[in-house]
Short mmCIF file of C-alpha atoms in Angstrom, two decimals:
data_model
loop_
_atom_site.label_atom_id
_atom_site.label_comp_id
_atom_site.label_asym_id
_atom_site.label_seq_id
_atom_site.Cartn_x
_atom_site.Cartn_y
_atom_site.Cartn_z
CA MET B 1 0.00 0.00 0.00
CA ALA B 2 1.22 3.53 -0.71
CA GLN B 3 2.17 5.49 2.35
CA ASP B 4 1.63 9.15 2.99
CA PRO B 5 4.42 11.30 1.54
CA PRO B 6 6.89 12.97 3.86
CA PRO B 7 5.81 16.43 5.03
CA ILE B 8 6.98 19.27 2.84
CA PRO B 9 9.41 21.45 4.78
CA PRO B 10 8.65 25.17 4.97
CA PRO B 11 10.61 27.20 2.47
CA HIS B 12 13.78 28.84 3.68
CA PRO B 13 13.42 32.63 3.96
CA GLY B 14 15.91 33.10 1.15
CA ALA B 15 14.40 30.55 -1.20
CA ARG B 16 12.28 32.98 -3.20
CA ARG B 17 15.28 35.21 -3.86
CA ARG B 18 17.20 32.33 -5.35
CA LEU B 19 16.87 30.11 -8.36
CA PRO B 20 13.48 28.78 -9.39
CA VAL B 21 12.42 25.23 -10.09
CA VAL B 22 11.48 24.72 -13.75
CA VAL B 23 8.69 22.38 -14.84
CA VAL B 24 8.97 21.39 -18.51
CA GLY B 25 5.52 20.50 -19.81
CA ALA B 26 1.95 21.62 -19.08
CA GLY B 27 -0.06 18.44 -19.41
CA PRO B 28 -1.77 16.78 -16.42
CA PHE B 29 1.47 15.69 -14.72
CA GLY B 30 3.24 19.01 -15.28
CA LEU B 31 0.24 21.02 -14.09
CA ALA B 32 -0.30 18.86 -11.01
CA THR B 33 3.37 19.06 -10.04
CA ALA B 34 3.47 22.83 -10.54
CA ALA B 35 0.31 23.29 -8.45
CA TRP B 36 1.80 21.34 -5.55
CA LEU B 37 5.18 23.13 -5.79
CA THR B 38 3.60 26.57 -5.84
CA ALA B 39 1.21 25.78 -3.01
CA ASN B 40 4.18 24.87 -0.84
CA GLY B 41 6.17 28.03 -1.42
CA VAL B 42 8.62 26.83 -4.06
CA THR B 43 9.40 29.43 -6.70
CA THR B 44 8.35 27.72 -9.92
CA ARG B 45 8.38 28.53 -13.61
CA VAL B 46 6.28 26.33 -15.88
CA PHE B 47 6.91 26.21 -19.61
CA GLY B 48 4.66 24.66 -22.25
CA ASP B 49 1.36 24.93 -24.07
CA PRO B 50 -1.32 23.61 -21.68
CA MET B 51 -2.77 20.25 -22.79
CA ALA B 52 -0.94 20.55 -26.14
CA THR B 53 -0.24 16.82 -26.48
CA TRP B 54 -3.88 16.03 -25.85
CA ARG B 55 -5.00 18.53 -28.47
CA ALA B 56 -2.49 17.68 -31.19
CA HIS B 57 -1.80 13.98 -30.70
CA MET B 58 -5.13 12.50 -29.63
CA PRO B 59 -7.69 11.94 -32.41
CA ASP B 60 -10.97 13.80 -32.54
CA GLY B 61 -13.75 11.55 -31.30
CA MET B 62 -11.53 9.71 -28.83
CA PHE B 63 -12.73 8.80 -25.33
CA LEU B 64 -10.63 8.26 -22.23
CA LYS B 65 -10.18 4.65 -21.19
CA SER B 66 -10.06 5.63 -17.50
CA VAL B 67 -13.38 6.14 -15.72
CA PRO B 68 -14.48 9.57 -14.41
CA ALA B 69 -13.67 8.68 -10.79
CA ALA B 70 -10.05 8.08 -11.85
CA SER B 71 -9.65 11.02 -14.23
CA SER B 72 -9.00 13.96 -11.92
CA ILE B 73 -5.73 15.89 -11.86
CA SER B 74 -4.17 16.00 -8.40
CA ALA B 75 -4.54 19.35 -6.64
CA PRO B 76 -3.26 20.61 -3.26
CA GLU B 77 -6.73 21.87 -2.38
CA SER B 78 -10.26 20.60 -2.85
CA GLY B 79 -12.63 21.73 -5.59
CA HIS B 80 -10.61 20.84 -8.68
CA ARG B 81 -11.71 17.33 -9.56
CA PHE B 82 -13.26 16.38 -12.89
CA ALA B 83 -16.62 16.29 -11.10
CA ASP B 84 -16.06 19.86 -9.85
CA PHE B 85 -15.32 20.99 -13.40
CA ARG B 86 -18.57 19.49 -14.65
CA ALA B 87 -20.51 21.13 -11.82
CA ALA B 88 -18.88 24.49 -12.57
CA ARG B 89 -20.02 24.16 -16.19
CA GLY B 90 -23.58 23.34 -15.13
CA ARG B 91 -23.35 19.72 -16.22
CA PRO B 92 -24.95 16.87 -14.25
CA PRO B 93 -22.89 14.37 -12.25
CA VAL B 94 -21.72 11.24 -14.10
CA GLY B 95 -20.72 7.79 -12.94
CA ASP B 96 -18.17 5.31 -14.17
CA THR B 97 -20.31 4.14 -17.07
CA TYR B 98 -19.72 7.54 -18.69
CA PRO B 99 -16.82 7.53 -21.19
CA ILE B 100 -15.13 10.95 -21.11
CA PRO B 101 -14.77 12.58 -24.56
CA VAL B 102 -11.22 13.80 -25.12
CA GLU B 103 -12.55 17.30 -25.88
CA GLU B 104 -14.18 17.46 -22.45
CA PHE B 105 -11.02 16.30 -20.71
CA ILE B 106 -8.95 18.91 -22.56
CA ALA B 107 -11.41 21.58 -21.39
CA TYR B 108 -11.06 20.26 -17.84
CA GLY B 109 -7.26 20.52 -18.10
CA HIS B 110 -7.50 24.15 -19.19
CA TRP B 111 -9.97 24.90 -16.37
CA PHE B 112 -7.56 23.33 -13.87
CA GLN B 113 -4.63 25.29 -15.27
CA GLU B 114 -6.44 28.63 -15.22
CA ARG B 115 -7.38 28.17 -11.57
CA LEU B 116 -4.24 26.62 -10.11
CA VAL B 117 -1.35 27.29 -12.50
CA PRO B 118 -2.15 30.61 -14.17
CA GLU B 119 1.55 31.41 -14.38
CA VAL B 120 2.21 28.88 -17.18
CA GLU B 121 4.50 30.48 -19.76
CA ARG B 122 3.38 29.44 -23.24
CA THR B 123 6.78 29.02 -24.75
CA ALA B 124 8.73 25.91 -25.64
CA VAL B 125 11.91 24.79 -23.91
CA ARG B 126 14.65 24.40 -26.47
CA GLU B 127 17.31 22.81 -24.25
CA VAL B 128 18.07 21.82 -20.66
CA ARG B 129 21.73 21.46 -19.71
CA SER B 130 23.84 21.16 -16.57
CA ALA B 131 25.21 24.50 -15.41
CA ASP B 132 26.99 25.65 -12.22
CA GLY B 133 25.53 23.04 -9.90
CA GLY B 134 22.06 23.57 -11.38
CA PHE B 135 20.61 23.77 -14.85
CA GLY B 136 20.54 26.14 -17.76
CA VAL B 137 17.25 26.27 -19.65
CA SER B 138 17.06 27.81 -23.12
CA LEU B 139 13.65 28.97 -24.36
CA ASP B 140 12.30 29.50 -27.85
CA THR B 141 11.95 33.19 -26.97
CA GLY B 142 15.73 33.41 -26.63
CA GLU B 143 15.59 33.78 -22.85
CA GLU B 144 18.11 31.84 -20.78
CA VAL B 145 16.88 30.64 -17.37
CA THR B 146 19.01 29.23 -14.58
CA ALA B 147 17.20 26.68 -12.44
CA ARG B 148 17.97 24.93 -9.19
CA ALA B 149 15.93 21.87 -10.25
CA VAL B 150 14.08 20.72 -13.36
CA VAL B 151 11.02 18.48 -13.53
CA VAL B 152 10.63 16.79 -16.92
CA ALA B 153 6.92 16.28 -17.66
CA THR B 154 7.04 16.19 -21.43
CA GLY B 155 4.41 13.49 -22.00
CA LEU B 156 4.56 10.51 -24.29
CA VAL B 157 5.12 11.59 -27.89
CA ALA B 158 8.92 11.35 -27.74
CA TYR B 159 8.58 7.71 -26.68
CA ALA B 160 6.33 6.57 -29.55
CA HIS B 161 7.45 3.09 -30.61
CA ARG B 162 7.85 2.77 -34.36
CA PRO B 163 8.78 -0.84 -35.22
CA ALA B 164 12.07 -1.18 -37.05
CA GLY B 165 10.45 -3.44 -39.64
CA LEU B 166 8.29 -0.52 -40.78
CA ALA B 167 11.17 1.97 -41.02
CA PRO B 168 11.23 2.16 -44.85
CA LEU B 169 7.49 2.84 -44.87
CA PHE B 170 7.83 5.63 -42.28
CA THR B 171 10.53 7.19 -44.46
CA ALA B 172 8.29 6.97 -47.53
CA GLY B 173 5.30 8.47 -45.70
CA LEU B 174 3.39 5.18 -45.99
CA ALA B 175 3.33 4.48 -42.26
CA SER B 176 2.65 6.58 -39.19
CA HIS B 177 2.21 6.18 -35.45
CA SER B 178 -1.21 6.53 -33.87
CA CYS B 179 -0.02 9.66 -32.01
CA ASP B 180 0.68 11.38 -35.33
CA HIS B 181 -3.00 11.99 -36.07
CA GLN B 182 -5.59 14.38 -34.74
CA ASP B 183 -8.08 13.69 -37.54
CA PHE B 184 -8.58 10.50 -39.60
CA ALA B 185 -10.75 12.17 -42.27
CA ALA B 186 -7.83 12.20 -44.73
CA PHE B 187 -8.00 8.38 -44.89
CA GLU B 188 -11.53 8.27 -46.30
CA GLY B 189 -11.77 5.55 -48.93
CA ARG B 190 -8.23 4.28 -48.27
CA ARG B 191 -7.08 0.90 -47.00
CA VAL B 192 -5.30 1.17 -43.62
CA ALA B 193 -3.59 -1.70 -41.78
CA VAL B 194 -3.70 -0.98 -38.04
CA VAL B 195 -0.97 -2.83 -36.15
CA GLY B 196 -1.78 -3.50 -32.49
CA ALA B 197 -4.44 -4.91 -30.18
CA GLY B 198 -4.71 -2.30 -27.42
CA GLN B 199 -7.04 0.60 -26.83
CA SER B 200 -5.18 2.88 -29.23
CA ALA B 201 -5.28 0.34 -32.06
CA LEU B 202 -8.92 -0.63 -31.62
CA GLU B 203 -10.21 2.91 -31.14
CA SER B 204 -8.13 4.17 -34.08
CA ALA B 205 -9.56 1.40 -36.27
CA ALA B 206 -13.09 2.28 -35.16
CA LEU B 207 -12.53 5.97 -35.88
CA LEU B 208 -11.00 5.15 -39.27
CA HIS B 209 -14.01 3.01 -40.13
CA GLU B 210 -16.40 5.76 -39.03
CA ALA B 211 -14.44 8.26 -41.16
CA GLY B 212 -15.00 6.15 -44.27
CA ALA B 213 -11.64 4.38 -44.36
CA ARG B 214 -11.18 0.63 -44.82
CA PRO B 215 -9.18 -0.56 -41.79
CA VAL B 216 -7.80 -4.02 -41.09
CA VAL B 217 -6.49 -4.77 -37.60
CA ILE B 218 -3.35 -6.92 -37.34
CA ALA B 219 -2.79 -8.31 -33.83
CA ARG B 220 -0.27 -10.66 -32.28
CA THR B 221 -2.82 -11.68 -29.65
CA ARG B 222 -4.89 -14.81 -30.28
CA ALA B 223 -8.11 -12.82 -29.85
CA LEU B 224 -9.16 -9.25 -29.17
CA LEU B 225 -9.90 -8.50 -25.53
CA PHE B 226 -12.30 -5.94 -24.08
CA GLY B 227 -12.84 -4.87 -20.49
CA ASP B 228 -16.05 -5.58 -18.63
CA PRO B 229 -18.52 -2.73 -18.13
CA PRO B 230 -18.79 -1.41 -14.57
CA PRO B 231 -21.62 -3.28 -12.82
CA ALA B 232 -22.93 0.05 -11.51
CA ASP B 233 -21.90 3.64 -11.14
CA ARG B 234 -21.36 3.06 -7.40
CA PRO B 235 -18.55 0.57 -6.62
CA ALA B 236 -20.10 -0.07 -3.19
CA SER B 237 -23.09 -1.68 -4.93
CA ARG B 238 -20.92 -4.67 -5.88
CA SER B 239 -21.50 -7.69 -3.66
CA ARG B 240 -19.05 -8.40 -0.86
CA SER B 241 -17.96 -11.67 -2.45
CA THR B 242 -17.32 -9.93 -5.76
CA ARG B 243 -15.30 -7.22 -4.05
CA LEU B 244 -13.21 -9.84 -2.26
CA ARG B 245 -12.64 -11.78 -5.46
CA LYS B 246 -12.00 -8.71 -7.59
CA PRO B 247 -11.33 -5.66 -5.42
CA GLY B 248 -11.97 -2.33 -7.07
CA SER B 249 -9.24 0.13 -7.97
CA ALA B 250 -8.67 3.21 -10.08
CA LEU B 251 -7.52 1.00 -12.95
CA GLY B 252 -10.36 -1.51 -12.69
CA PRO B 253 -11.35 -4.59 -10.67
CA GLY B 254 -8.91 -7.39 -9.83
CA TRP B 255 -6.05 -8.06 -7.44
CA SER B 256 -3.27 -7.22 -9.90
CA LEU B 257 -4.87 -3.87 -10.76
CA PHE B 258 -5.55 -3.22 -7.07
CA ALA B 259 -1.88 -3.87 -6.28
CA VAL B 260 -0.41 -1.57 -8.93
CA SER B 261 -3.00 1.14 -8.14
CA HIS B 262 -2.36 1.19 -4.40
CA GLY B 263 1.26 0.12 -4.22
CA PRO B 264 3.44 2.15 -6.63
CA ALA B 265 5.89 2.96 -3.81
CA ALA B 266 6.31 -0.77 -3.16
CA TYR B 267 6.43 -1.47 -6.91
CA ARG B 268 9.67 0.49 -7.11
CA ARG B 269 11.32 -2.01 -4.76
CA LEU B 270 10.58 -5.03 -6.95
CA PRO B 271 13.45 -6.54 -8.95
CA LEU B 272 13.80 -4.94 -12.37
CA PRO B 273 12.76 -8.07 -14.35
CA VAL B 274 9.61 -8.38 -12.22
CA ARG B 275 8.74 -4.71 -12.76
CA ALA B 276 9.29 -5.07 -16.50
CA HIS B 277 7.06 -8.15 -16.58
CA PHE B 278 4.23 -6.46 -14.69
CA LEU B 279 4.51 -3.31 -16.80
CA ARG B 280 4.13 -5.46 -19.91
CA THR B 281 1.39 -7.81 -18.71
CA VAL B 282 -0.78 -5.92 -16.20
CA LEU B 283 -3.30 -4.03 -18.29
CA GLY B 284 -2.10 -5.81 -21.39
CA PRO B 285 -3.54 -5.09 -24.84
CA SER B 286 -7.30 -4.66 -24.62
CA GLY B 287 -10.07 -2.25 -25.48
CA ALA B 288 -12.53 -0.48 -23.21
CA TRP B 289 -15.89 -2.16 -22.75
CA TRP B 290 -17.74 0.55 -24.64
CA LEU B 291 -15.57 0.03 -27.72
CA ARG B 292 -16.64 -3.56 -28.46
CA ASP B 293 -19.78 -2.61 -30.41
CA ARG B 294 -17.75 -0.29 -32.63
CA VAL B 295 -15.24 -3.04 -33.49
CA ASP B 296 -16.94 -6.45 -33.60
CA GLY B 297 -18.04 -7.22 -37.15
CA ARG B 298 -17.28 -3.73 -38.40
CA PHE B 299 -14.00 -4.48 -40.22
CA PRO B 300 -11.56 -7.38 -40.70
CA VAL B 301 -9.36 -8.42 -37.77
CA TRP B 302 -6.36 -10.68 -38.33
CA CYS B 303 -5.30 -12.14 -34.98
CA ASP B 304 -2.29 -14.30 -34.10
CA ARG B 305 -0.18 -12.71 -36.83
CA GLY B 306 3.36 -11.39 -36.72
CA LEU B 307 4.93 -9.05 -39.28
CA VAL B 308 7.53 -10.75 -41.49
CA SER B 309 8.17 -7.99 -44.01
CA ALA B 310 6.79 -4.66 -45.15
CA ARG B 311 7.61 -2.87 -48.37
CA GLN B 312 6.24 -0.53 -50.97
CA GLU B 313 5.04 -2.52 -53.94
CA ASP B 314 7.02 -2.15 -57.13
CA GLY B 315 5.44 -0.16 -59.90
CA THR B 316 2.77 1.37 -57.72
CA ASP B 317 2.27 4.75 -56.20
CA GLY B 318 1.94 4.29 -52.47
CA ALA B 319 0.62 0.73 -52.22
CA VAL B 320 2.12 -1.39 -49.43
CA ARG B 321 2.70 -5.14 -49.28
CA LEU B 322 2.74 -6.72 -45.82
CA GLU B 323 3.77 -10.32 -45.28
CA LEU B 324 2.38 -11.87 -42.09
CA GLU B 325 2.97 -15.17 -40.31
CA ASP B 326 0.96 -17.14 -37.76
CA PRO B 327 2.48 -19.35 -35.01
CA ALA B 328 2.26 -22.43 -37.26
CA GLY B 329 4.42 -20.73 -39.88
CA ARG B 330 1.63 -20.11 -42.38
CA ARG B 331 2.03 -16.83 -44.24
CA ASP B 332 -0.48 -14.34 -45.60
CA VAL B 333 -0.04 -11.23 -47.71
CA LEU B 334 -2.01 -8.06 -47.09
CA HIS B 335 -2.11 -5.19 -49.57
CA THR B 336 -2.89 -1.78 -48.10
CA ASP B 337 -2.41 1.93 -48.74
CA HIS B 338 -1.07 2.89 -45.31
CA VAL B 339 0.12 1.28 -42.08
CA LEU B 340 -0.90 2.79 -38.74
CA ALA B 341 1.39 1.60 -35.94
CA ALA B 342 -0.63 1.66 -32.72
CA THR B 343 2.35 0.04 -31.05
CA GLY B 344 2.55 2.01 -27.83
CA TYR B 345 5.43 3.83 -26.17
CA ARG B 346 8.86 2.84 -24.83
CA VAL B 347 10.51 5.17 -22.34
CA ASP B 348 14.04 6.13 -23.34
CA VAL B 349 15.84 9.16 -21.90
CA GLY B 350 17.97 9.25 -25.04
CA ARG B 351 14.89 10.27 -27.03
CA ILE B 352 13.97 13.35 -24.97
CA PRO B 353 14.91 16.18 -27.33
CA VAL B 354 15.01 18.98 -24.74
CA LEU B 355 17.85 17.37 -22.77
CA GLU B 356 21.28 18.15 -24.14
CA PRO B 357 23.19 14.99 -25.18
CA ALA B 358 25.70 15.24 -22.31
CA LEU B 359 22.88 15.49 -19.78
CA ARG B 360 21.01 12.55 -21.32
CA THR B 361 24.04 10.30 -21.02
CA SER B 362 24.58 11.39 -17.40
CA VAL B 363 21.22 9.97 -16.35
CA ALA B 364 21.49 6.40 -15.07
CA THR B 365 19.00 4.20 -16.90
CA SER B 366 17.68 0.67 -16.72
CA SER B 367 17.63 -1.64 -19.72
CA GLY B 368 15.72 0.05 -22.50
CA GLY B 369 16.66 3.57 -21.43
CA ALA B 370 14.13 4.40 -18.68
CA PRO B 371 15.56 6.66 -15.94
CA VAL B 372 16.39 5.10 -12.59
CA LEU B 373 14.42 7.17 -10.07
CA SER B 374 14.46 7.66 -6.32
CA ALA B 375 11.36 7.41 -4.15
CA GLY B 376 10.98 11.15 -4.80
CA PHE B 377 11.24 10.80 -8.61
CA GLU B 378 14.78 12.22 -8.72
CA SER B 379 17.19 10.79 -11.28
CA SER B 380 20.87 10.04 -10.75
CA VAL B 381 21.55 13.67 -11.76
CA PRO B 382 20.83 15.70 -8.60
CA GLY B 383 17.93 18.09 -9.17
CA LEU B 384 16.66 16.41 -12.35
CA TYR B 385 13.24 14.79 -11.91
CA PHE B 386 10.98 12.80 -14.23
CA THR B 387 7.24 12.29 -13.89
CA GLY B 388 4.40 10.87 -15.95
CA LEU B 389 5.04 8.04 -18.39
CA ALA B 390 8.81 8.32 -17.86
CA ALA B 391 8.25 7.17 -14.27
CA ALA B 392 6.07 4.16 -15.15
CA PRO B 393 9.02 1.71 -15.40
CA THR B 394 9.91 2.67 -11.80
CA PHE B 395 6.47 3.01 -10.18
CA GLY B 396 4.24 0.90 -12.41
CA PRO B 397 1.27 1.18 -14.80
CA LEU B 398 -0.53 3.74 -12.62
CA LEU B 399 1.85 6.38 -14.01
CA ARG B 400 0.44 5.80 -17.49
CA PHE B 401 -2.87 7.32 -16.42
CA VAL B 402 -4.05 10.72 -15.22
CA HIS B 403 -4.88 9.13 -11.87
CA GLY B 404 -1.13 8.65 -11.44
CA THR B 405 -0.89 12.37 -10.63
CA THR B 406 -2.45 11.59 -7.23
CA PHE B 407 0.62 9.52 -6.37
CA ALA B 408 3.29 11.47 -8.21
CA ALA B 409 2.63 15.20 -7.86
CA HIS B 410 2.89 15.71 -4.10
CA ARG B 411 5.83 13.30 -3.85
CA VAL B 412 7.79 15.16 -6.50
CA ALA B 413 6.92 18.44 -4.78
CA ALA B 414 8.04 17.11 -1.39
CA SER B 415 11.32 15.85 -2.81
CA VAL B 416 12.05 19.06 -4.73
CA ALA B 417 11.06 21.30 -1.81
CA GLY B 418 13.28 19.35 0.55
CA SER B 419 16.20 19.57 -1.85
CA VAL B 420 15.72 23.29 -2.45
CA ALA B 421 15.37 24.04 1.26
CA GLY B 422 18.49 22.02 2.02
CA SER B 423 20.59 23.69 -0.65
CA VAL B 424 19.49 27.18 0.43
CA ALA B 425 20.16 26.44 4.08
CA GLY B 426 23.58 25.14 3.10
CA GLY B 427 24.35 28.35 1.24
CA THR B 428 24.59 26.78 -2.22
CA ARG B 429 23.14 28.28 -5.35
#
């Protein structure tokens, strides 16, 4: 079970006259962290376009997979939950059978930011580098900022996994990642092979179909999986035996989901191979319960297939030939106009463009490139913190979801505040 975070020490009297803490990114994790830092007296500058990743890299018509009760951004004071946002807009309460439209969640993020982090500076960070015991931060405006600590909350786009076997198609513009699209209307009438079996793949295929495209899903899994609908909007209405067999959690019912929802602090202490296994298998590829009716029977699905080769067909303009193989070694060929890789994200510090190369290589990483983090989300480089998806390999699947801000934000703030207070008291800059 997660334990309460350590108390945040009061700021040293000289703290506000010294270097600020910089938060890079203004999505849910960046906003939550900034709100907690500011509320506890830490001088903070936040750079980024609020909810930009959600606006530019999530397709129109998308719904959140997480339920409303688990879709609030963590705040240091009450009155800023998703339910509070709906009430403020004059909308009725909703339960967990209500899928949240991405447009509504983006509006909630802006509402949260305007109330709790109005100081967000809408400029991009060009580079973060080590400098004089702290960090130098270069902005697109040309301003140079010196920071005592930096919190990297840059979201998921940099980690998009593009399979090596599709590399020639990406180069030719015949393949793309699911995060590359805000609107699927351009695919109307075209054949699109969607690679993947998770929420992103299945929802993208449904949206493509509804936009007039001709999708085919290619999945390694033996069958598509969908979650079960909530039995009621009130978890307490579940029978006692059901709750014992499948306890409820922010991520859904079941002991494994309960464990990773309530025990991210303990998750960090597991051996690395065990953490990697759980990260891969807990909440494995599946679609939300409400997505089934938009997928079943709507378009072809090729399960139990692996990609053998992918190439542009000779003598054609844009057509793609995919060769697929099942576990028995039987091969099929699929002809398509475009390949959409809904193949998820793989955390790798080396792919974060805002960190200068020397700083990237200074960060200790586990296999695959994920940063090794302390209990307070600090990397091996003192003063450099990572939150959001980058912290999932350390703290578990909870950090893939907005609900992860409830665990992460106040812990990052406590760790940063303690570090800043200690450095000021010690007379360092």
